[in-house]
Backbone as numpy.savetxt, mean C-alpha at the origin, in Angstrom:
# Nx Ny Nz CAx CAy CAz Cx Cy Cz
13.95 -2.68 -3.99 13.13 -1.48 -3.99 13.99 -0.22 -3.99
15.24 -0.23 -3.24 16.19 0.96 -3.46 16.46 1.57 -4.63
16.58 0.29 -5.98 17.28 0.86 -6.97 16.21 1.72 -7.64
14.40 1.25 -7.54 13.40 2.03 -8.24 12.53 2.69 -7.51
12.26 3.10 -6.44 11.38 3.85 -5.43 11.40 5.16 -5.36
13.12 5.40 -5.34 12.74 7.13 -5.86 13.03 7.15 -6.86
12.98 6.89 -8.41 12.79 7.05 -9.04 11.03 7.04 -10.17
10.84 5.81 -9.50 9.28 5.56 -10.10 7.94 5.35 -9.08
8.48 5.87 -7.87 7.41 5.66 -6.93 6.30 7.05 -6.59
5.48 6.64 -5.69 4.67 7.49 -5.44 5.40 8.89 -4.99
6.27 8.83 -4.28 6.88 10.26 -4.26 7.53 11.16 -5.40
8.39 10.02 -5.74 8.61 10.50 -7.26 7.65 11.73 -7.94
6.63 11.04 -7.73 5.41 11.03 -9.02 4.85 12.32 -8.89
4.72 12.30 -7.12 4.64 13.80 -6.78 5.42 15.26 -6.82
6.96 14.88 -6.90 7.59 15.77 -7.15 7.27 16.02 -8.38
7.50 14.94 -9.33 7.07 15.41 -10.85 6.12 16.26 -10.96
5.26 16.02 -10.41 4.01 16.60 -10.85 4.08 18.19 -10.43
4.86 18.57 -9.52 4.51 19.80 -8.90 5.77 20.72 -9.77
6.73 19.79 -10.31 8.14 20.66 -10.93 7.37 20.26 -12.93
6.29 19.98 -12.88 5.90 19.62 -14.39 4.95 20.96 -14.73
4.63 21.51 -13.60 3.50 23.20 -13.50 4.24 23.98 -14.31
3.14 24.54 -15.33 3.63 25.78 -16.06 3.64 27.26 -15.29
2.90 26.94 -13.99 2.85 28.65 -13.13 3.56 28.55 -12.05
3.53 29.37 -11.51 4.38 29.78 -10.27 3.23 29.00 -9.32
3.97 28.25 -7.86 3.38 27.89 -6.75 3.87 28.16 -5.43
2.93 28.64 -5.00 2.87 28.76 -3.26 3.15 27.66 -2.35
3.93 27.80 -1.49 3.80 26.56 -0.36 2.31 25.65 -0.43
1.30 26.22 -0.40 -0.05 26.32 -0.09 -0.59 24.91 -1.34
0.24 25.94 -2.60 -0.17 24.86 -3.96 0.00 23.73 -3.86
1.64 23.83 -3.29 2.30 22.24 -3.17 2.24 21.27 -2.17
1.61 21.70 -0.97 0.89 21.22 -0.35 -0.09 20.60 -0.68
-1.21 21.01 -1.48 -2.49 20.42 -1.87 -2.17 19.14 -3.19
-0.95 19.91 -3.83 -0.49 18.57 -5.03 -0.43 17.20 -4.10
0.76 17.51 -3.23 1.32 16.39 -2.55 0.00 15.86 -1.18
-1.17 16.80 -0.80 -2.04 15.69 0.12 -2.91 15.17 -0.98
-2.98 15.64 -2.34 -3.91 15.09 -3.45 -3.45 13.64 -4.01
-2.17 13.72 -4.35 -1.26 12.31 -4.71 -0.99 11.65 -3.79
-0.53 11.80 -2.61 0.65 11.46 -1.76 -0.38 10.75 -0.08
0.49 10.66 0.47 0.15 9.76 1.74 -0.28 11.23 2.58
-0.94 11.06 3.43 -1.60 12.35 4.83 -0.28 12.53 5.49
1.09 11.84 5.53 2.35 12.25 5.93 3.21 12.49 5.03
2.69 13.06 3.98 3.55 13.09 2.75 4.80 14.18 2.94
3.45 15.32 3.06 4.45 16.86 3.18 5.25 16.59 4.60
5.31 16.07 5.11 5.71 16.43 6.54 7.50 16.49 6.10
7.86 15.43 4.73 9.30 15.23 4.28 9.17 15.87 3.23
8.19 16.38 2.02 8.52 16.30 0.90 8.60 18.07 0.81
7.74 19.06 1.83 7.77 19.89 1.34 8.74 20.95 2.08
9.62 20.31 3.20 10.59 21.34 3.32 12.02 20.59 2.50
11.94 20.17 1.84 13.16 19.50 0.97 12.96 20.02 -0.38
11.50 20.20 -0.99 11.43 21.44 -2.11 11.56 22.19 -2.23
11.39 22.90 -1.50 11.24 24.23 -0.74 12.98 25.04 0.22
13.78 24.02 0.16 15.26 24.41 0.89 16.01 23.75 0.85
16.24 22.45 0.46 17.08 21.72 -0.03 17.64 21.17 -1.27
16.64 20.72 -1.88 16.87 20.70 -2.86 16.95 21.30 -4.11
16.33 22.69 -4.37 17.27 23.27 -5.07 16.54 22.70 -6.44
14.88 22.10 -6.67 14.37 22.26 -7.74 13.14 23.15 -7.83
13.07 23.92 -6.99 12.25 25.22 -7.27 13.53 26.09 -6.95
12.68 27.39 -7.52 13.32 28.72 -7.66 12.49 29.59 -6.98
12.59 30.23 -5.92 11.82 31.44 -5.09 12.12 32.35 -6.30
10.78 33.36 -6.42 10.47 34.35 -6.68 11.14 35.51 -5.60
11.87 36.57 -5.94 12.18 37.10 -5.12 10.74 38.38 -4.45
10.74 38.24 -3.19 9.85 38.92 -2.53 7.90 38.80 -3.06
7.82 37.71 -3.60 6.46 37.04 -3.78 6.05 35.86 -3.37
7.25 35.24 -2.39 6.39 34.07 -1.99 6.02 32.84 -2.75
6.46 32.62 -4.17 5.81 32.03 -5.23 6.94 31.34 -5.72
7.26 30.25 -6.12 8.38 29.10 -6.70 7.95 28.86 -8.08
8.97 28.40 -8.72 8.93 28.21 -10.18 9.95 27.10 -10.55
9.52 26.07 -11.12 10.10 24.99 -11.71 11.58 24.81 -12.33
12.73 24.66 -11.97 13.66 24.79 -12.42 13.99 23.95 -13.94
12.70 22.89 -14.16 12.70 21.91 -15.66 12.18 23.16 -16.53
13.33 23.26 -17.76 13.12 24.26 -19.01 12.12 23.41 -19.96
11.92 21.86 -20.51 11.16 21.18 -20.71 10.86 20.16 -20.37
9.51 19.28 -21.09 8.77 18.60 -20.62 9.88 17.28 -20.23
9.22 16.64 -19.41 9.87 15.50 -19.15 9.63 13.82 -19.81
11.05 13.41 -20.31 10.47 12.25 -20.52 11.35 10.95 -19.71
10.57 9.76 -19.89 10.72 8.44 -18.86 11.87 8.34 -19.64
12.84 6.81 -18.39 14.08 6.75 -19.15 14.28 5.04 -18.20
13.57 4.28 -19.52 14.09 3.00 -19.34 15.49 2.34 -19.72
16.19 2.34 -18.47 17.36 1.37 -18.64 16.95 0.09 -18.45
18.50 -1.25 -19.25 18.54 -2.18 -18.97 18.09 -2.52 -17.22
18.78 -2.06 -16.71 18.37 -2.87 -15.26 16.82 -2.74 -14.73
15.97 -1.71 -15.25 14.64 -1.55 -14.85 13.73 -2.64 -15.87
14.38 -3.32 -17.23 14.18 -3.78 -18.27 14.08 -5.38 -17.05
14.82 -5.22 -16.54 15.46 -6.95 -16.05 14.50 -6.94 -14.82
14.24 -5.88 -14.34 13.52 -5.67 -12.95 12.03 -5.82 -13.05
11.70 -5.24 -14.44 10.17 -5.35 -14.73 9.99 -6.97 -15.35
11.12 -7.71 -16.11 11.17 -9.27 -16.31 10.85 -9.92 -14.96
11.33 -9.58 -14.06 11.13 -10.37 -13.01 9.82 -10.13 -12.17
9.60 -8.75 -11.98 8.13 -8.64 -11.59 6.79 -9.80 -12.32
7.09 -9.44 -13.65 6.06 -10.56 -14.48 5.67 -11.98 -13.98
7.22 -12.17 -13.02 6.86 -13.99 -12.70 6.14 -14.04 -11.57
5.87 -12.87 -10.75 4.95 -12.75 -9.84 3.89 -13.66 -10.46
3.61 -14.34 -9.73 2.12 -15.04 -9.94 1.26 -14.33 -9.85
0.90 -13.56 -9.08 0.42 -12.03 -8.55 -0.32 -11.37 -9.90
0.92 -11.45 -10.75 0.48 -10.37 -11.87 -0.62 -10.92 -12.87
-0.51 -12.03 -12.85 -1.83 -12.67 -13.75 -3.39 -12.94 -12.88
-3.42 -12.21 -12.07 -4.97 -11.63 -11.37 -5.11 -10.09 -11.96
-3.84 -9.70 -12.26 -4.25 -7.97 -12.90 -3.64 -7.88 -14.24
-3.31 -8.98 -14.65 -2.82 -8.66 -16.37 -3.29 -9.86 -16.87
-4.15 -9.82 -17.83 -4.45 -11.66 -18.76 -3.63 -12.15 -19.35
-3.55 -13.30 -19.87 -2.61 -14.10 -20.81 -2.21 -13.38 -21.75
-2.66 -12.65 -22.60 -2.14 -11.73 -23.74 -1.17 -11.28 -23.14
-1.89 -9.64 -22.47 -0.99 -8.84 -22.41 0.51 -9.08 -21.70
0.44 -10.66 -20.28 1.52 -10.95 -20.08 2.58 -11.62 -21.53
2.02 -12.24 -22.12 2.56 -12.77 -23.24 3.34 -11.93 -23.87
2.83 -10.49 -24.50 3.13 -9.47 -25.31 4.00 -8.52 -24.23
4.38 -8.49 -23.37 5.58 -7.95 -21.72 6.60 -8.65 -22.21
6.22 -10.43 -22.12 7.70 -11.09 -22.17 8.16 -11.42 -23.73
7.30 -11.20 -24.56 8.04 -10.91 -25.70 9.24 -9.38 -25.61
8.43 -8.47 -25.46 9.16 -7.51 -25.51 10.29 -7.45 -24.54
10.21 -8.40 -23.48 11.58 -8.31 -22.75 12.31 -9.70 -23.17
12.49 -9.78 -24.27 12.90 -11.45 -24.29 14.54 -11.43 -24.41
14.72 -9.96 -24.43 16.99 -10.01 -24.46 17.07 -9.95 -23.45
15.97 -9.56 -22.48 16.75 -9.47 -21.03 16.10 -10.43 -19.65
17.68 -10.86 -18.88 17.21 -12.06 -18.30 16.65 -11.29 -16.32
15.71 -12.52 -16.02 15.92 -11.85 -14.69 16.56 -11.23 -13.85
16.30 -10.60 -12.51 17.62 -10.51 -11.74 17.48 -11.66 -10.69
16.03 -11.98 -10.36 16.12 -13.01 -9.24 15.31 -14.20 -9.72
14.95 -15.27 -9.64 13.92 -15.90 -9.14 13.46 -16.50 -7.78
11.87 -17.39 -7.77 11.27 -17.19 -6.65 11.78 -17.52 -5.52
12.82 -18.85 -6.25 13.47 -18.94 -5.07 14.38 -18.71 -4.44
15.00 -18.13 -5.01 16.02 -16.51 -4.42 15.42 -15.93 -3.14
14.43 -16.09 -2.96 13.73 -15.22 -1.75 12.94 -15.74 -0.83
13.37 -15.66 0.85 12.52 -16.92 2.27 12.37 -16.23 2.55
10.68 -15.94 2.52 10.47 -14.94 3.26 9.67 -16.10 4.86
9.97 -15.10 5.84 9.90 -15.75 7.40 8.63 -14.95 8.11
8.64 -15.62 8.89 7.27 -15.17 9.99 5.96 -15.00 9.08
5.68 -16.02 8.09 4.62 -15.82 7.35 4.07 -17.46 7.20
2.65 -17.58 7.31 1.94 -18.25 7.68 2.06 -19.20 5.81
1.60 -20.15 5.86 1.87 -21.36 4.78 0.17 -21.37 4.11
0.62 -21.94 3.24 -0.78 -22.05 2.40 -1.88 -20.92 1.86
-1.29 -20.09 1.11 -1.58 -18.41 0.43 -2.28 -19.22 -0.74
-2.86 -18.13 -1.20 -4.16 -18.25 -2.42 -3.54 -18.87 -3.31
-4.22 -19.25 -3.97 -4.20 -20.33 -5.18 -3.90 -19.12 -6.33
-2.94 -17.99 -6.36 -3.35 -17.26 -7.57 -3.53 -17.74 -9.20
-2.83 -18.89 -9.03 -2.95 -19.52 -10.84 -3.90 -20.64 -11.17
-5.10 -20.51 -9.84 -6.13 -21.71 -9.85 -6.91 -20.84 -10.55
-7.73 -21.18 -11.91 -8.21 -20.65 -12.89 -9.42 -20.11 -12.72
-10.55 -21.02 -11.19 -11.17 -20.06 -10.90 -11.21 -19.02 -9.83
-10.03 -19.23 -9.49 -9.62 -17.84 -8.21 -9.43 -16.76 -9.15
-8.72 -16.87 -10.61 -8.24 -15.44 -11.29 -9.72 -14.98 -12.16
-10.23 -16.04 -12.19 -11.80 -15.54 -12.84 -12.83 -15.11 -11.70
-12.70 -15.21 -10.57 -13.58 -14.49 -9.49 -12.92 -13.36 -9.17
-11.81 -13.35 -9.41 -10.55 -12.34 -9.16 -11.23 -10.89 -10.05
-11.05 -11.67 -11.07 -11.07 -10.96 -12.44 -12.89 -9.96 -12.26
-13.84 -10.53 -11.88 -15.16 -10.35 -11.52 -14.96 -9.04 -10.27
-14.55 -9.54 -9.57 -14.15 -8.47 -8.25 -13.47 -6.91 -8.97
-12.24 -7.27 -9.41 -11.97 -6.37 -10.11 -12.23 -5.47 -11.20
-13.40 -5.52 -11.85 -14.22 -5.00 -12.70 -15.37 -4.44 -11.92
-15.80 -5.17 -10.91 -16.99 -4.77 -10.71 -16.34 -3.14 -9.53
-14.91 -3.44 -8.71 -14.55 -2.11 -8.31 -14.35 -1.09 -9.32
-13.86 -1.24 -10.11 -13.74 -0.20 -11.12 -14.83 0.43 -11.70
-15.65 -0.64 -12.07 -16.89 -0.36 -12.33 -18.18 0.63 -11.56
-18.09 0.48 -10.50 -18.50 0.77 -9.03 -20.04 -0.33 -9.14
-19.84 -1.66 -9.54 -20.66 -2.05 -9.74 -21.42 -3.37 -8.59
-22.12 -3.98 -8.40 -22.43 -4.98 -7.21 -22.07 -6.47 -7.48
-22.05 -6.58 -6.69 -21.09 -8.20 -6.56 -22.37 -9.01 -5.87
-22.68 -10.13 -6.66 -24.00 -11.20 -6.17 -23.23 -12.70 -5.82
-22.99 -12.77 -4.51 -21.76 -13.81 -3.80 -22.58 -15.22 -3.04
-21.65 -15.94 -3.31 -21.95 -16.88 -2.39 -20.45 -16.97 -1.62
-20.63 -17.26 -0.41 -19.48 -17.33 0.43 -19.31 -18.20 1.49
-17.76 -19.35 1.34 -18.06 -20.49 2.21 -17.37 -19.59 3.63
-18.59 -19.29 4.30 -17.76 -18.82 5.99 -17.68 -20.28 6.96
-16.92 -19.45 7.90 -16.31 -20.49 8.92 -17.59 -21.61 9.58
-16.82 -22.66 9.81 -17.90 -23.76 10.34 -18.74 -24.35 9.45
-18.38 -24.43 7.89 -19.58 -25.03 7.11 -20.69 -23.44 6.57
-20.69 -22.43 7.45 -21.62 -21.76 7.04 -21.78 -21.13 5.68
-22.94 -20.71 4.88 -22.41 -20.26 3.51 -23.15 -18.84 3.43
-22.63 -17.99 2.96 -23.50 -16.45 3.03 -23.74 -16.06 2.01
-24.55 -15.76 1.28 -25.16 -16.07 0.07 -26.02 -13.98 0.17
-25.95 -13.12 -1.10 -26.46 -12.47 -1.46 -25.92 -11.27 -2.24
-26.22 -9.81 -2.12 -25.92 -8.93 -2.75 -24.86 -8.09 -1.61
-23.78 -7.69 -2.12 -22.68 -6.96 -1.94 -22.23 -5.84 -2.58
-21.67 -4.47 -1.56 -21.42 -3.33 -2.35 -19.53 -3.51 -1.93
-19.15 -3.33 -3.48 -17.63 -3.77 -2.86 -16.82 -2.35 -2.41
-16.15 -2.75 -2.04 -15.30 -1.15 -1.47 -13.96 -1.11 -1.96
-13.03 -1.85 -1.60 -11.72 -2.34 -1.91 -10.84 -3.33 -1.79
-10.01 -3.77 -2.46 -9.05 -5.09 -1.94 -8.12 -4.66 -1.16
-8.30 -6.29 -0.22 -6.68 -5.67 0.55 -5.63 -6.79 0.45
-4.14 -6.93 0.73 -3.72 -7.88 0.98 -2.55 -8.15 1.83
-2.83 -9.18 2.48 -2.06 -9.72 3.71 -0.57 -10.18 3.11
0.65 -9.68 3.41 1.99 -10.10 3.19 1.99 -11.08 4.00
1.66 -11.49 4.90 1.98 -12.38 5.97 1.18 -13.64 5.91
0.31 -12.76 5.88 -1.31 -14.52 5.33 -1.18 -15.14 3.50
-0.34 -13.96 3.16 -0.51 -13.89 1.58 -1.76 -14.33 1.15
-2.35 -13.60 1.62 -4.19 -13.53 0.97 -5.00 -12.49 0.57
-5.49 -12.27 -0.57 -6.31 -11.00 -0.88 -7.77 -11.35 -0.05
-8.05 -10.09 0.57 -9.51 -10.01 0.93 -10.32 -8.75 0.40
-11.51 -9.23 0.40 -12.16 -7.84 -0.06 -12.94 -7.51 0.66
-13.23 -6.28 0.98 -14.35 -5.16 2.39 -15.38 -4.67 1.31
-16.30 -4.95 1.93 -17.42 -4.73 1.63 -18.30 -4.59 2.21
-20.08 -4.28 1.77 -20.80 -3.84 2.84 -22.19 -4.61 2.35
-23.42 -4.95 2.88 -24.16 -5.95 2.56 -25.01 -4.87 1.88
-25.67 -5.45 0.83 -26.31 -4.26 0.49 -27.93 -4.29 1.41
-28.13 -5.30 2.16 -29.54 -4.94 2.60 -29.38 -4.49 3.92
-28.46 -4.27 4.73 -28.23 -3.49 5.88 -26.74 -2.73 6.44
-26.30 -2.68 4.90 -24.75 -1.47 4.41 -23.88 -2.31 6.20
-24.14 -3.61 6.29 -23.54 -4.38 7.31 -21.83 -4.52 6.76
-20.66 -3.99 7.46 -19.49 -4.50 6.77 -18.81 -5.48 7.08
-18.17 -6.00 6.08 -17.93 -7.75 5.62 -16.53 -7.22 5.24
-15.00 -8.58 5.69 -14.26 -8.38 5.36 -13.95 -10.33 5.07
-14.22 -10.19 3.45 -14.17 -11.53 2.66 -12.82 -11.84 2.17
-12.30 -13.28 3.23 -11.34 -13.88 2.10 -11.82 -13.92 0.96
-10.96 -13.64 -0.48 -11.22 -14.10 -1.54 -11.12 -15.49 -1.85
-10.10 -16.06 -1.53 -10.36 -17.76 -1.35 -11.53 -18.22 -1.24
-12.34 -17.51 -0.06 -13.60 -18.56 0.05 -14.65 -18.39 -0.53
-14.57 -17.21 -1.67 -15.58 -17.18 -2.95 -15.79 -18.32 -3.88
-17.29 -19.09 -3.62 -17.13 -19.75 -4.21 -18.22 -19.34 -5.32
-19.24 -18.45 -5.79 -19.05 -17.69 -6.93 -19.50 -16.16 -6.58
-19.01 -15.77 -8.03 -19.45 -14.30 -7.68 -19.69 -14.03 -9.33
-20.96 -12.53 -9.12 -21.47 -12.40 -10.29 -21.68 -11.09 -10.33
-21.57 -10.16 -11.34 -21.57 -8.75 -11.80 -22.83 -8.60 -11.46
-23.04 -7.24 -10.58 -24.61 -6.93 -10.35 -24.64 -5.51 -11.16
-26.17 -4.52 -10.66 -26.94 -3.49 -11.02 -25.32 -2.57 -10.61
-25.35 -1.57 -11.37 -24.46 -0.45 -10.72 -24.73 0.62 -9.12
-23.85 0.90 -8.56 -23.99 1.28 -7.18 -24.54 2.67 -7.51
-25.12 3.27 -6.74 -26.16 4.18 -6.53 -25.40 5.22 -5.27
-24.50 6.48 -5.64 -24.54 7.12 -4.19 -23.35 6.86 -3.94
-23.01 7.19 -2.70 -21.61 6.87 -2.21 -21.76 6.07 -1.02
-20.72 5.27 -0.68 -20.11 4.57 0.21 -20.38 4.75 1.22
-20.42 4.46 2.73 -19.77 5.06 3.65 -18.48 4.32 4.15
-17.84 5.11 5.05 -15.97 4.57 5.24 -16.56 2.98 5.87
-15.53 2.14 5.26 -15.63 0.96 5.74 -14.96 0.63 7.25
-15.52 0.53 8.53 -14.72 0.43 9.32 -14.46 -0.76 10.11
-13.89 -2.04 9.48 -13.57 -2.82 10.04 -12.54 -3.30 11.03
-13.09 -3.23 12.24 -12.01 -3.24 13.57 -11.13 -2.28 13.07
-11.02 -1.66 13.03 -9.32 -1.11 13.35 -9.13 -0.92 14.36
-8.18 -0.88 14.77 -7.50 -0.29 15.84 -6.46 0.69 15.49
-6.24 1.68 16.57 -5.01 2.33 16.19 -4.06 2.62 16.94
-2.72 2.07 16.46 -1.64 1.85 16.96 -0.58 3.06 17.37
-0.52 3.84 18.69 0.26 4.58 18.49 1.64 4.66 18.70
2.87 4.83 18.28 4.23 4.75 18.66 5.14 6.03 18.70
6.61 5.79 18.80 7.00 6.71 19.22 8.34 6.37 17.91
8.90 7.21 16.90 10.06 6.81 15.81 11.42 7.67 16.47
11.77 6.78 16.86 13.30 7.79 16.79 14.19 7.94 15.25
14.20 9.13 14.92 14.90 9.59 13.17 16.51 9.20 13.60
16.58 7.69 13.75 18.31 7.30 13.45 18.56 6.26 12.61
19.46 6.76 11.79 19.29 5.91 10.42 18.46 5.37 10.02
17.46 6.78 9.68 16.29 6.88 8.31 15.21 5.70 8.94
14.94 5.73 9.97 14.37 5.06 10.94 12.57 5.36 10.55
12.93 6.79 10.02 11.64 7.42 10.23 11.23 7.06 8.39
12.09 7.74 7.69 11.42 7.13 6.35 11.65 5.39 6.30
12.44 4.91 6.62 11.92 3.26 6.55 10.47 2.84 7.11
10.16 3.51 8.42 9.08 3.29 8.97 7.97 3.53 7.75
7.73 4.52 7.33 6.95 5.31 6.32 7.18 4.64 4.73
7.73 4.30 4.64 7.87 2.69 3.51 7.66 1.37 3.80
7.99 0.95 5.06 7.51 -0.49 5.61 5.88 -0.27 5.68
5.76 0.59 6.49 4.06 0.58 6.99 3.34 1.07 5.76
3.23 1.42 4.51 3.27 1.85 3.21 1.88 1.54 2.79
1.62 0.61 3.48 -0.16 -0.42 2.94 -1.28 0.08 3.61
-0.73 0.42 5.54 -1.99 0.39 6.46 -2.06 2.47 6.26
-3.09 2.82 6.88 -2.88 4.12 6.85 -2.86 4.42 8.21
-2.15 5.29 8.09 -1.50 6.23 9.10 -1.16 8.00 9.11
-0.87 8.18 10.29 -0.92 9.85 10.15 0.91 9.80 11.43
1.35 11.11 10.33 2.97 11.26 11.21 2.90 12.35 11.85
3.41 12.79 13.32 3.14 14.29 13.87 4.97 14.02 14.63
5.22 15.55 14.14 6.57 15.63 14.98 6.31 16.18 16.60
7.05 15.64 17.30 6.86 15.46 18.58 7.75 16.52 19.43
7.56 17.28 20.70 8.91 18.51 21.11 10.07 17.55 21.58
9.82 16.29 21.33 11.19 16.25 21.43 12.23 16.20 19.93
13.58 16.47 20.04 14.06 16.38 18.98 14.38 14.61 18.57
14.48 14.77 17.26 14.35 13.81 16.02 13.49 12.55 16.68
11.85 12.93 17.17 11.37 12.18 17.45 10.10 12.39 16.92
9.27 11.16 15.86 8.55 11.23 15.47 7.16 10.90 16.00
5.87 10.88 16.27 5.02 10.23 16.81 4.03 9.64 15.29
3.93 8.39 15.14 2.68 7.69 14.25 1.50 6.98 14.74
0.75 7.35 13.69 -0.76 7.03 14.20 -0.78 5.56 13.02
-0.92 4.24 13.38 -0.77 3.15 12.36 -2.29 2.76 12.28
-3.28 2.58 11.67 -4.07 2.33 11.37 -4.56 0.80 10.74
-4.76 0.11 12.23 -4.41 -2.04 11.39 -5.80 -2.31 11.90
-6.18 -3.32 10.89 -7.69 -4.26 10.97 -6.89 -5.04 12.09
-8.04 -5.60 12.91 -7.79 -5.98 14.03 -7.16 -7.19 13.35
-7.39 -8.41 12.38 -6.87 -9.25 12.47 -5.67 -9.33 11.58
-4.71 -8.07 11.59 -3.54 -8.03 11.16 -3.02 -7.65 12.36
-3.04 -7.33 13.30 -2.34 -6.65 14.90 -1.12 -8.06 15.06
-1.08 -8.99 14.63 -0.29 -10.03 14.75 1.82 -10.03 13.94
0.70 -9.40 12.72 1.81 -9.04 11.67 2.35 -8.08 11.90
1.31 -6.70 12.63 2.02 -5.47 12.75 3.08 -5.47 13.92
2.51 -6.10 14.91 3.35 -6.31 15.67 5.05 -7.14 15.43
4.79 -7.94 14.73 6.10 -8.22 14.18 6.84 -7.66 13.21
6.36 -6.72 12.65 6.95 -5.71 11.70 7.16 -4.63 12.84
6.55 -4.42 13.62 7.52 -2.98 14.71 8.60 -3.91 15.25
8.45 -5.09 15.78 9.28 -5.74 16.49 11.09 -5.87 15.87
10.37 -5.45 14.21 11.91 -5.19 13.81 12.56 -4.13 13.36
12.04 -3.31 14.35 12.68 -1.85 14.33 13.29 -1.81 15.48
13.25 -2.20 16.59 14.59 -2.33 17.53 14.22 -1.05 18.53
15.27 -0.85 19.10 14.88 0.86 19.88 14.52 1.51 19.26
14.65 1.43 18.11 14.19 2.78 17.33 12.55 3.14 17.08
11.72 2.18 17.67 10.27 2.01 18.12 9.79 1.70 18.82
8.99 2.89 20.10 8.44 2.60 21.37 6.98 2.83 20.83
6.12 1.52 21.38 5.16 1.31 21.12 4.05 2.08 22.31
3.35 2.95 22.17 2.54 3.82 23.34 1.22 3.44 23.67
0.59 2.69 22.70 -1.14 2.31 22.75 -1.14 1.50 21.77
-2.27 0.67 21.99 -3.32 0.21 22.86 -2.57 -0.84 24.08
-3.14 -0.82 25.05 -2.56 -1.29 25.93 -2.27 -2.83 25.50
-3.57 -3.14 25.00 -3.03 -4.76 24.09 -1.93 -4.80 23.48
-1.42 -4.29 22.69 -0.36 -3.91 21.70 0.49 -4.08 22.54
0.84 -3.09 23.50 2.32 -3.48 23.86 2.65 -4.23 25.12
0.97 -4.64 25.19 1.83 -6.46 26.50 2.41 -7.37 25.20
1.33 -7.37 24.23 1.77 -8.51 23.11 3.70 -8.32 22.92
4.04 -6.99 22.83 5.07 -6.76 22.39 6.02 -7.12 23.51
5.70 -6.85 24.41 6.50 -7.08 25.89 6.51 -8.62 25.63
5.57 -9.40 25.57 5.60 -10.86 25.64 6.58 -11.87 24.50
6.26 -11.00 23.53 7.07 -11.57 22.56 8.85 -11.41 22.90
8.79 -10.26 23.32 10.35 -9.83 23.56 10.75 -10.67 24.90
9.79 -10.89 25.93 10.35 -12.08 27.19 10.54 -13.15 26.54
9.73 -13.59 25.44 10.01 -15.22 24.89 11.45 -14.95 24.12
11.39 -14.35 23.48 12.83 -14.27 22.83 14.16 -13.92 24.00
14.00 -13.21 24.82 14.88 -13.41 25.64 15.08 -15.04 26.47
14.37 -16.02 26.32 14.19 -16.79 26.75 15.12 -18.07 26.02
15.20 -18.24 24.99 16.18 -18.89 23.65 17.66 -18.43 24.06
């Protein structure tokens, strides 16, 4: 992720966008670019580093107003190694729930001089639970495929669903969004019932069918399944604070600087039945993360750290 993140990532994308303006901008402007694109802790890094460090705006003298230091438009710049990097993304199994047989077909033609950098099994990943979705079982990518149209669509989902104990839940669904578990390696989807806007957070696995309904009517309301929210404490030593803000990258969260110096405070935002994973993802930040709330949270964390002292 080092070699392409600031180059093609969401921050990226935002600087672009604000140094791609044909007018002059206010703090104020670039603010609203970057909470419009960007994460609710976006500016907290991006906009005093535009603004005084880096040296790609130009202050207006005595107006308050910045101006783009790019004379023209910008264009992308694929090298070999991003060539070899996007080859290897493709073998994601992953990618054939969001790209069909064609268009993967017509990717690896066009990358066919260049070889991977890794394969799958190049990579153990640990503290993650066994037996993840079937992504290349033909009808997981065709219910897949259904789900995903019908979000885009903003359209209704008519489900049958094997729940726990034999039970099966059978009717009309308003979908909201996918999520997915690194740790469970499972996509689920949140949703809300459509006859009492009741919210549902569905393995996709246990779809056993699903069918394009009537289009949704209106808006949403926020889906709020368990969350909880996790508060901690970042100490900024060795980039402690942007690693944090790239690891945690999925759940949402809010960053507030704290009076003490280079100390950050985050607000982590986890469905209750990820508190397992999150906890082992702070657990490997070391001192550099004091965990403050919920009181659950940090016996779990205390407990885990007595067992390991225990080995």
């Amino acid at each position: 992720m080092e070699i392409f993140n600031e180059m093609y990532g969401m921050y990226y994308r935002v600087v672009l966008e604000i140094l791609s303006q044909k007018r002059g901008l206010t703090k104020q402007d670039c603010a609203e670019i970057v909470r419009e694109l960007g994460f609710d802790e976006s500016g907290l890094h991006l906009l005093p580093q535009l603004t005084e460090n880096w040296h790609l705006l130009v202050e207006r003298s005595d107006e308050a107003v910045y101006d783009s230091i790019l004379k023209r438009d910008w264009l992308p710049v694929q090298g070999s190694l991003l060539k070899r990097w996007l080859k290897t993304v493709l073998r994601d199994p992953r990618m054939g729930l969001f790209l069909t047989d064609d268009v993967l077909a017509g990717l690896e033609r066009e990358l066919v001089d260049y070889d991977v950098l890794f394969d799958v099994d190049t990579i153990w990943c640990f503290d993650g639970f066994l037996g993840g979705d079937m992504y290349l079982e033909p009808g997981y990518r065709a219910r897949f495929g259904v789900v995903l149209d019908a979000l885009y669509g903003k359209r209704e989902l008519e489900l049958v669903y094997q729940a726990q104990e034999g039970r099966v839940l059978t009717g009309t669904f308003l979908p909201v969004r996918l999520e997915f578990s690194q740790k469970n390696d499972k996509f689920r989807l949140l949703c809300f019932r459509k006859a009492d806007l009741m919210p549902f957070t569905l393995n996709m696995a246990k779809l056993a069918e699903v069918r394009m309904g009537a289009q949704i009517e209106g808006e949403l309301p926020e889906h709020k399944a368990e969350m909880v929210i996790v508060k901690c404490h970042v100490v900024d030593h060795r980039n402690a604070v942007d690693r944090a803000m790239i690891h945690f990258a999925d759940y949402k969260k809010k960053a507030f600087r704290t009076a003490r110096a280079n100390v950050f405070e985050i607000e982590i935002y986890c469905p209750r039945g990820d508190l397992t994973e999150l906890v082992i993802q702070l657990l490997s930040f070391g001192p550099m993360v004091q965990v403050l709330e919920p009181v659950s949270v940090v016996a779990e964390m205390k407990r885990r750290l007595a067992r390991q002292l225990e080995f």
